[in-house]
CSV table of C-alpha atoms in Angstrom, one decimal:
chain,number,residue,atom,x,y,z
A,304,UNK,CA,2.8,-4.1,-4.6
A,305,UNK,CA,3.8,-7.5,-3.1
A,306,UNK,CA,3.8,-9.6,-6.2
A,307,UNK,CA,5.9,-12.7,-5.8
A,308,UNK,CA,9.2,-12.8,-7.6
A,309,UNK,CA,8.3,-15.6,-10.1
A,310,UNK,CA,5.2,-13.6,-11.1
A,311,UNK,CA,7.2,-10.5,-11.6
A,312,UNK,CA,9.7,-12.3,-13.9
A,313,UNK,CA,6.7,-13.8,-15.8
A,314,UNK,CA,5.2,-10.4,-16.3
A,315,UNK,CA,8.4,-9.1,-17.9
A,316,UNK,CA,8.4,-12.2,-20.2
A,317,UNK,CA,4.8,-11.4,-21.1
A,318,UNK,CA,5.8,-7.9,-22.2
A,319,UNK,CA,8.6,-9.5,-24.4
A,320,UNK,CA,6.1,-11.9,-25.8
A,321,UNK,CA,3.5,-9.3,-26.7
A,322,UNK,CA,6.2,-7.2,-28.3
A,323,UNK,CA,7.1,-10.2,-30.5
A,324,UNK,CA,3.4,-10.5,-31.3
A,325,UNK,CA,3.1,-6.9,-32.2
A,326,UNK,CA,6.1,-6.9,-34.5
A,327,UNK,CA,4.5,-9.8,-36.4
A,328,UNK,CA,1.1,-8.1,-36.5
A,329,UNK,CA,2.7,-5.0,-38.0
A,330,UNK,CA,3.3,-6.9,-41.2
A,331,UNK,CA,-0.4,-7.8,-41.5
A,332,UNK,CA,-2.2,-4.5,-41.0
A,333,UNK,CA,-4.0,-3.5,-44.1
A,334,UNK,CA,-7.2,-1.9,-45.4
A,335,UNK,CA,-9.6,-3.8,-47.7
A,336,UNK,CA,-10.5,-2.8,-51.2
A,337,UNK,CA,-14.2,-3.0,-51.5
A,338,UNK,CA,-16.6,-3.1,-54.5
A,339,UNK,CA,-18.0,0.3,-55.5
A,340,UNK,CA,-21.5,0.8,-56.6
A,341,UNK,CA,-20.2,3.2,-59.3
A,342,UNK,CA,-18.5,1.8,-62.4
A,343,UNK,CA,-14.9,2.8,-62.8
A,344,UNK,CA,-14.4,3.4,-59.1
A,345,UNK,CA,-12.6,1.7,-56.3
A,346,UNK,CA,-13.4,1.8,-52.6
A,347,UNK,CA,-10.5,1.6,-50.1
A,348,UNK,CA,-10.5,1.5,-46.3
A,349,UNK,CA,-7.4,3.2,-45.0
A,350,UNK,CA,-6.0,2.8,-41.5
A,351,UNK,CA,-3.8,5.5,-39.9
A,352,UNK,CA,-2.5,6.0,-36.4
A,353,UNK,CA,-4.7,8.0,-34.0
A,354,UNK,CA,-1.7,10.1,-33.0
A,355,UNK,CA,-0.8,10.4,-29.3
A,356,UNK,CA,-1.9,7.5,-27.0
A,357,UNK,CA,-2.0,8.0,-23.2
A,358,UNK,CA,-1.7,4.8,-21.1
A,359,UNK,CA,-2.8,4.9,-17.5
A,360,UNK,CA,-1.8,1.4,-16.3
A,361,UNK,CA,-2.7,-0.6,-13.2
A,362,UNK,CA,-0.6,-1.1,-10.0
A,363,UNK,CA,-0.9,-4.9,-10.2
A,364,UNK,CA,0.5,-5.4,-13.7
A,365,UNK,CA,2.4,-2.2,-14.6
A,366,UNK,CA,4.7,-3.9,-17.1
A,367,UNK,CA,2.4,-6.4,-18.8
A,368,UNK,CA,-0.7,-4.1,-19.1
A,369,UNK,CA,1.5,-1.3,-20.4
A,370,UNK,CA,3.1,-3.7,-22.8
A,371,UNK,CA,-0.3,-4.9,-24.2
A,372,UNK,CA,-1.2,-1.3,-25.0
A,373,UNK,CA,2.1,0.3,-26.0
A,374,UNK,CA,3.4,-2.5,-28.2
A,375,UNK,CA,0.2,-2.5,-30.3
A,376,UNK,CA,-0.1,1.2,-30.3
A,377,UNK,CA,3.4,1.9,-31.4
A,378,UNK,CA,3.4,-0.7,-34.3
A,379,UNK,CA,0.3,1.2,-35.5
A,380,UNK,CA,2.5,4.3,-35.7
A,381,UNK,CA,1.4,6.1,-32.5
A,382,UNK,CA,3.4,7.9,-29.8
A,383,UNK,CA,2.8,6.8,-26.2
A,384,UNK,CA,3.1,8.4,-22.8
A,385,UNK,CA,5.4,5.9,-20.9
A,386,UNK,CA,9.0,5.0,-21.2
A,387,UNK,CA,11.2,2.5,-23.0
A,388,UNK,CA,13.5,5.1,-24.5
A,389,UNK,CA,16.7,3.1,-24.3
A,390,UNK,CA,15.3,0.1,-26.2
A,391,UNK,CA,13.9,2.4,-28.8
A,392,UNK,CA,17.1,4.4,-29.2
A,393,UNK,CA,19.1,1.2,-29.5
A,394,UNK,CA,17.0,0.4,-32.5
A,395,UNK,CA,17.4,3.8,-34.1
A,396,UNK,CA,13.9,5.0,-33.1
A,397,UNK,CA,13.5,8.3,-31.2
A,398,UNK,CA,13.1,7.6,-27.5
A,399,UNK,CA,10.8,10.6,-27.2
A,400,UNK,CA,7.9,8.7,-29.0
A,401,UNK,CA,7.4,6.9,-25.7
A,402,UNK,CA,7.7,9.0,-22.5
A,403,UNK,CA,6.8,8.6,-18.8
A,404,UNK,CA,4.8,10.8,-16.5
A,405,UNK,CA,4.9,10.0,-12.8
A,406,UNK,CA,2.2,11.1,-10.4
A,407,UNK,CA,-1.2,10.4,-8.9
A,408,UNK,CA,-4.7,11.3,-9.9
A,409,UNK,CA,-3.7,14.8,-11.0
A,410,UNK,CA,-1.6,13.4,-13.8
A,411,UNK,CA,-4.4,11.1,-14.9
A,412,UNK,CA,-6.9,13.9,-14.8
A,413,UNK,CA,-4.6,16.1,-16.9
A,414,UNK,CA,-4.2,13.3,-19.5
A,415,UNK,CA,-7.9,12.7,-19.7
A,416,UNK,CA,-8.7,16.4,-20.2
A,417,UNK,CA,-5.9,17.2,-22.6
A,418,UNK,CA,-7.3,17.5,-26.2
A,419,UNK,CA,-3.9,16.6,-27.6
A,420,UNK,CA,-4.4,13.1,-26.2
A,421,UNK,CA,-6.0,11.3,-29.1
A,422,UNK,CA,-6.6,8.1,-27.3
A,423,UNK,CA,-6.5,7.4,-23.6
A,424,UNK,CA,-6.2,3.8,-22.4
A,425,UNK,CA,-7.1,3.2,-18.8
A,426,UNK,CA,-6.7,0.0,-16.8
A,427,UNK,CA,-8.1,0.1,-13.2
A,428,UNK,CA,-11.2,0.2,-11.1
A,429,UNK,CA,-14.7,0.7,-12.6
A,430,UNK,CA,-15.2,3.7,-10.3
A,431,UNK,CA,-12.2,5.6,-11.6
A,432,UNK,CA,-12.7,4.3,-15.1
A,433,UNK,CA,-16.1,5.9,-15.2
A,434,UNK,CA,-14.6,9.3,-14.3
A,435,UNK,CA,-11.9,8.9,-16.9
A,436,UNK,CA,-14.5,8.0,-19.6
A,437,UNK,CA,-16.7,11.0,-18.8
A,438,UNK,CA,-13.7,13.4,-18.9
A,439,UNK,CA,-12.5,12.0,-22.3
A,440,UNK,CA,-16.0,11.9,-23.8
A,441,UNK,CA,-16.6,15.5,-22.7
A,442,UNK,CA,-14.0,16.6,-25.2
A,443,UNK,CA,-15.1,13.9,-27.8
A,444,UNK,CA,-11.8,12.0,-27.3
A,445,UNK,CA,-11.4,8.3,-27.6
A,446,UNK,CA,-10.9,6.0,-24.6
A,447,UNK,CA,-10.1,2.3,-24.2
A,448,UNK,CA,-11.2,0.9,-20.8
A,449,UNK,CA,-10.3,-2.3,-19.1
A,450,UNK,CA,-11.9,-2.1,-15.7
A,451,UNK,CA,-13.1,-4.4,-12.8
A,452,UNK,CA,-14.2,-8.0,-12.8
A,453,UNK,CA,-16.3,-10.0,-10.5
A,454,UNK,CA,-15.4,-13.3,-12.0
A,455,UNK,CA,-17.0,-16.7,-11.5
A,456,UNK,CA,-15.9,-20.4,-11.8
A,457,UNK,CA,-18.8,-22.8,-12.3
A,458,UNK,CA,-18.2,-26.5,-11.4
A,459,UNK,CA,-20.7,-29.1,-12.6
A,460,UNK,CA,-21.2,-32.5,-11.1
A,461,UNK,CA,-19.2,-34.2,-13.9
A,462,UNK,CA,-16.1,-32.0,-13.6
A,463,UNK,CA,-12.6,-33.3,-13.1
A,464,UNK,CA,-11.8,-32.2,-9.5
A,465,UNK,CA,-8.1,-32.8,-10.2
A,466,UNK,CA,-8.4,-29.8,-12.5
A,467,UNK,CA,-10.9,-27.8,-10.3
A,468,UNK,CA,-8.9,-27.6,-7.1
A,469,UNK,CA,-5.6,-26.2,-8.4
A,470,UNK,CA,-7.4,-24.0,-10.9
A,471,UNK,CA,-9.6,-22.4,-8.2
A,472,UNK,CA,-6.6,-22.0,-5.9
A,473,UNK,CA,-4.5,-20.3,-8.5
A,474,UNK,CA,-7.4,-18.1,-9.7
A,475,UNK,CA,-8.5,-17.0,-6.2
A,476,UNK,CA,-5.1,-16.7,-4.4
A,477,UNK,CA,-2.7,-15.8,-7.2
A,478,UNK,CA,-1.3,-12.3,-6.8
A,479,UNK,CA,-3.0,-12.3,-3.4
A,480,UNK,CA,-6.4,-11.8,-5.1
A,481,UNK,CA,-5.2,-8.6,-6.8
A,482,UNK,CA,-5.9,-9.5,-10.4
A,483,UNK,CA,-8.8,-8.1,-12.4
A,484,UNK,CA,-9.4,-11.8,-13.5
A,485,UNK,CA,-9.2,-13.2,-9.9
A,486,UNK,CA,-11.9,-15.7,-9.2
A,487,UNK,CA,-14.2,-14.2,-6.6
A,488,UNK,CA,-17.3,-16.4,-6.9
A,489,UNK,CA,-17.2,-20.2,-7.0
A,490,UNK,CA,-20.5,-21.9,-8.0
A,491,UNK,CA,-20.6,-25.6,-7.0
A,492,UNK,CA,-23.3,-28.1,-8.0
A,493,UNK,CA,-25.0,-29.1,-4.8
A,494,UNK,CA,-24.0,-32.7,-5.2
A,495,UNK,CA,-20.3,-31.9,-5.0
A,496,UNK,CA,-20.3,-28.8,-2.8
A,497,UNK,CA,-19.1,-30.2,0.5
A,498,UNK,CA,-16.4,-32.4,-1.1
A,499,UNK,CA,-14.9,-29.5,-3.1
A,500,UNK,CA,-15.0,-27.1,-0.1
A,501,UNK,CA,-13.2,-29.6,2.0
A,502,UNK,CA,-10.5,-30.2,-0.6
A,503,UNK,CA,-10.1,-26.5,-1.3
A,504,UNK,CA,-9.7,-25.7,2.4
A,505,UNK,CA,-7.0,-28.4,2.6
A,506,UNK,CA,-5.2,-26.8,-0.4
A,507,UNK,CA,-5.5,-23.3,1.1
A,508,UNK,CA,-3.8,-24.6,4.3
A,509,UNK,CA,-0.7,-25.6,2.1
A,510,UNK,CA,-0.2,-22.2,0.5
A,511,UNK,CA,3.3,-21.0,1.2
A,512,UNK,CA,3.0,-17.4,2.5
A,513,UNK,CA,6.1,-15.2,2.9
A,514,UNK,CA,8.5,-12.8,1.4
A,515,UNK,CA,7.7,-12.2,-2.3
A,516,UNK,CA,11.4,-12.2,-3.1
A,517,UNK,CA,11.8,-15.8,-1.8
A,518,UNK,CA,11.4,-18.2,-4.8
A,519,UNK,CA,9.5,-20.7,-2.6
A,520,UNK,CA,6.8,-18.1,-1.8
A,521,UNK,CA,3.4,-18.5,-3.5
A,522,UNK,CA,1.5,-15.8,-1.7
A,523,UNK,CA,2.6,-12.3,-0.8
A,524,UNK,CA,1.1,-9.2,0.9
A,525,UNK,CA,-1.6,-6.8,-0.3
A,526,UNK,CA,-0.2,-3.6,-1.7
A,527,UNK,CA,-1.5,-1.0,0.9
A,528,UNK,CA,-2.9,-0.7,4.4
A,529,UNK,CA,-6.1,0.5,2.7
A,530,UNK,CA,-6.4,-2.8,0.9
A,531,UNK,CA,-6.1,-4.6,4.2
A,532,UNK,CA,-9.0,-2.5,5.6
A,533,UNK,CA,-11.1,-3.3,2.5
A,534,UNK,CA,-10.4,-7.0,3.1
A,535,UNK,CA,-11.5,-6.9,6.8
A,536,UNK,CA,-14.6,-4.9,5.9
A,537,UNK,CA,-15.6,-7.4,3.2
A,538,UNK,CA,-15.1,-10.3,5.6
A,539,UNK,CA,-17.3,-8.6,8.2
A,540,UNK,CA,-20.0,-7.8,5.7
A,541,UNK,CA,-20.0,-11.4,4.5
A,542,UNK,CA,-20.6,-12.6,8.1
A,543,UNK,CA,-23.4,-10.1,8.6
A,544,UNK,CA,-25.1,-11.2,5.4
A,545,UNK,CA,-25.1,-14.9,6.5
A,546,UNK,CA,-21.8,-16.2,5.4
A,547,UNK,CA,-19.5,-18.6,7.2
A,548,UNK,CA,-15.7,-18.3,7.1
A,549,UNK,CA,-14.3,-21.7,6.3
A,550,UNK,CA,-10.7,-20.6,6.4
A,551,UNK,CA,-8.8,-17.3,6.7
A,552,UNK,CA,-10.6,-14.1,7.5
A,553,UNK,CA,-7.8,-12.5,9.5
A,554,UNK,CA,-4.7,-10.3,9.2
A,555,UNK,CA,-1.4,-12.2,9.5
A,556,UNK,CA,0.8,-11.0,12.3
A,557,UNK,CA,4.0,-10.2,10.5
A,558,UNK,CA,5.6,-7.1,9.0
A,559,UNK,CA,3.7,-6.0,5.8
A,560,UNK,CA,0.2,-6.0,4.6
A,561,UNK,CA,-0.4,-9.7,4.9
A,562,UNK,CA,-3.9,-11.2,5.2
A,563,UNK,CA,-5.1,-14.8,5.2
A,564,UNK,CA,-6.5,-16.2,1.9
A,565,UNK,CA,-10.2,-16.7,2.7
A,566,UNK,CA,-13.1,-18.9,1.8
A,567,UNK,CA,-16.7,-18.0,2.7
A,568,UNK,CA,-19.7,-20.3,2.3
A,569,UNK,CA,-23.4,-20.0,2.9
A,570,UNK,CA,-24.2,-16.8,1.1
A,571,UNK,CA,-27.0,-16.4,-1.4
A,572,UNK,CA,-25.9,-15.7,-5.0
A,573,UNK,CA,-27.4,-12.2,-4.8
A,574,UNK,CA,-25.9,-11.1,-1.5
A,575,UNK,CA,-24.6,-7.5,-1.7
A,576,UNK,CA,-21.1,-8.5,-0.8
A,577,UNK,CA,-21.0,-11.2,-3.4
A,578,UNK,CA,-21.9,-8.5,-6.0
A,579,UNK,CA,-19.0,-6.3,-4.8
A,580,UNK,CA,-15.6,-6.6,-6.3
A,581,UNK,CA,-13.1,-6.6,-3.3
A,582,UNK,CA,-9.5,-6.5,-4.6
A,583,UNK,CA,-8.4,-9.1,-2.0
A,584,UNK,CA,-8.1,-12.9,-1.7
A,585,UNK,CA,-11.7,-13.7,-0.7
A,586,UNK,CA,-13.6,-16.4,-2.4
A,587,UNK,CA,-17.4,-16.8,-2.0
A,588,UNK,CA,-18.6,-20.4,-2.5
A,589,UNK,CA,-22.2,-20.7,-3.7
A,590,UNK,CA,-24.5,-23.7,-4.3
A,591,UNK,CA,-26.5,-24.2,-7.5
A,592,UNK,CA,-28.9,-26.9,-8.8
A,593,UNK,CA,-29.4,-26.3,-12.5
A,594,UNK,CA,-27.4,-25.1,-15.5
A,595,UNK,CA,-29.9,-22.4,-16.5
A,596,UNK,CA,-29.9,-20.7,-13.1
A,597,UNK,CA,-26.1,-20.7,-12.6
A,598,UNK,CA,-25.6,-19.2,-16.1
A,599,UNK,CA,-28.0,-16.5,-15.1
A,600,UNK,CA,-26.1,-16.0,-11.7
A,601,UNK,CA,-22.8,-15.7,-13.5
A,602,UNK,CA,-24.2,-12.9,-15.6
A,603,UNK,CA,-26.1,-11.0,-13.0
A,604,UNK,CA,-23.2,-9.0,-11.6
A,605,UNK,CA,-22.4,-5.6,-13.2
A,606,UNK,CA,-18.9,-6.6,-14.5
A,607,UNK,CA,-18.3,-8.9,-17.4
A,608,UNK,CA,-14.6,-9.7,-17.6
A,609,UNK,CA,-13.7,-13.4,-17.1
A,610,UNK,CA,-15.6,-16.6,-16.5
A,611,UNK,CA,-15.0,-20.4,-16.4
A,612,UNK,CA,-16.9,-23.6,-16.3
A,613,UNK,CA,-15.6,-27.1,-15.5
A,614,UNK,CA,-17.5,-29.9,-17.2
A,615,UNK,CA,-17.1,-32.8,-19.6
A,616,UNK,CA,-20.5,-32.2,-21.3
A,617,UNK,CA,-19.8,-31.0,-24.9
A,618,UNK,CA,-23.4,-29.7,-25.3
A,619,UNK,CA,-23.1,-27.6,-22.1
A,620,UNK,CA,-19.7,-26.2,-23.3
A,621,UNK,CA,-21.3,-24.8,-26.4
A,622,UNK,CA,-24.3,-23.5,-24.6
A,623,UNK,CA,-21.8,-21.7,-22.3
A,624,UNK,CA,-20.1,-20.2,-25.3
A,625,UNK,CA,-23.3,-19.2,-27.0
A,626,UNK,CA,-25.8,-16.3,-26.6
A,627,UNK,CA,-27.4,-17.8,-23.5
A,628,UNK,CA,-24.1,-18.6,-21.8
A,629,UNK,CA,-21.5,-16.3,-20.3
A,630,UNK,CA,-21.8,-12.6,-21.1
A,631,UNK,CA,-18.1,-12.0,-20.3
A,632,UNK,CA,-15.3,-11.0,-22.7
A,633,UNK,CA,-13.3,-14.0,-21.5
A,634,UNK,CA,-15.2,-17.3,-21.5
A,635,UNK,CA,-13.1,-20.3,-20.4
A,636,UNK,CA,-13.7,-24.1,-20.2
A,637,UNK,CA,-11.8,-26.3,-17.8
A,638,UNK,CA,-9.2,-23.6,-17.0
A,639,UNK,CA,-9.3,-20.9,-14.4
A,640,UNK,CA,-10.5,-17.3,-14.9
A,641,UNK,CA,-7.0,-15.7,-14.5
A,642,UNK,CA,-4.3,-15.6,-17.0
A,643,UNK,CA,-4.4,-14.3,-20.6
A,644,UNK,CA,-3.5,-15.4,-24.1
A,645,UNK,CA,-1.2,-13.1,-26.0
A,646,UNK,CA,-3.1,-13.6,-29.2
A,647,UNK,CA,-6.5,-13.3,-27.7
A,648,UNK,CA,-8.3,-9.9,-27.2
A,649,UNK,CA,-8.2,-9.1,-23.4
A,650,UNK,CA,-11.1,-7.2,-21.9
A,651,UNK,CA,-14.8,-7.5,-21.0
A,652,UNK,CA,-18.3,-6.1,-21.2
A,653,UNK,CA,-20.7,-4.0,-19.1
A,654,UNK,CA,-19.0,-2.2,-16.2
A,655,UNK,CA,-15.7,-3.8,-17.3
A,656,UNK,CA,-15.7,-1.1,-20.0
A,657,UNK,CA,-15.9,-2.9,-23.3
A,658,UNK,CA,-12.3,-2.3,-24.3
A,659,UNK,CA,-9.9,-4.9,-25.6
A,660,UNK,CA,-6.1,-4.7,-24.9
A,661,UNK,CA,-3.8,-6.6,-27.2
A,662,UNK,CA,-4.6,-9.7,-29.3
A,663,UNK,CA,-6.9,-10.3,-32.2
A,664,UNK,CA,-7.9,-7.2,-34.0
A,665,UNK,CA,-7.5,-4.9,-31.0
A,666,UNK,CA,-5.0,-2.9,-33.2
A,667,UNK,CA,-8.1,-1.2,-34.7
A,668,UNK,CA,-8.7,0.6,-31.5
A,669,UNK,CA,-5.3,2.4,-31.9
A,670,UNK,CA,-6.1,3.5,-35.4
A,671,UNK,CA,-8.4,5.9,-37.2
A,672,UNK,CA,-10.3,4.6,-40.3
A,673,UNK,CA,-10.9,6.6,-43.4
A,674,UNK,CA,-12.9,5.6,-46.5
A,675,UNK,CA,-11.4,6.6,-49.8
A,676,UNK,CA,-13.2,6.4,-53.2
A,677,UNK,CA,-10.9,6.6,-56.2
A,678,UNK,CA,-12.3,7.4,-59.7
A,679,UNK,CA,-10.1,5.8,-62.3
A,680,UNK,CA,-12.5,6.3,-65.2
A,681,UNK,CA,-13.3,9.3,-67.4
A,682,UNK,CA,-16.9,9.4,-66.3
A,683,UNK,CA,-18.5,10.8,-63.1
A,684,UNK,CA,-21.3,8.4,-62.1
A,685,UNK,CA,-22.7,9.6,-58.8
A,686,UNK,CA,-23.9,7.6,-55.8
A,687,UNK,CA,-27.4,6.4,-55.6
A,688,UNK,CA,-27.8,6.8,-59.3
A,689,UNK,CA,-28.3,10.6,-59.0
A,690,UNK,CA,-27.8,12.4,-62.3
A,691,UNK,CA,-27.2,16.1,-63.0
A,692,UNK,CA,-27.9,17.0,-66.6
């Protein structure tokens, strides 16, 4: 898909790391023993694997995203549809518990509709994710959705610009804008807007574009010609809606699906194109005046995946983390929107689907819970104090 070599290597390492995490987690899964309202009784919550887990992974992170799902799912005792048979067999585990099915939408549709699929995990666009969710729900199956993101970075007047510039560049241009956590909106306080745009444009001009197999390359191609068309359409819509292209905006004349990393200024926060997730390296730079309005603008898009603020104000940081702050599943401070912590639950709210892949207590999504009451007495006290004489 055009990912640069160093990112590909890093993705494989991320899979290794999450497998290590999952192995450690397997030693800590347990159900609580709870107090019973009936004397001589014990109440236990038992966790068991859901059964067969289907994983429809994304083109941009096929190894890492699969790893997040499969590693946790398998240590919970599930079988998965994907493939790491050799590794499993080397460790005396049947390779068949993890198998691969190749194909397009027809394979995904079959998985979504198959009642033998106890849980279906889907990573991809909101449009396709909605179709998957409806098909799975129609048969009362379970789904785990990690969908689109229209992510924002907010920069206040007290921010350290030495952090802001490289963070924004990495978040907006990394993987050629083809991450679900890519920064697509940059909100700048009006007092620093022009300075940041100038520094960012200078940084964009230094991005090393080239063959993704070259270790010096920082920016590769888009994955399809259709993606190039979406990029050009979005740039044109931005111009029509009042935006100005500061840099980029064109296809690069060389073999492959290369486009220029692009910065657009002058659009209102609620412009239709700003509210559209285009899976391409286009960054919309927007002005704001006050904290309250920019927090509202961060939350007004339909997706709720990742968000970041840059500030030194401790009070503002905790307001950002609180109920009136970001409504995203990933809420960062002084770091970019992209990237993920192995131990933190990854996913978002609203049209991002609400699912959480890997990290924290996400293992519960791959399990079914049963409540067990054990009577260890010789009496039979009934719930709610009911008595049969």
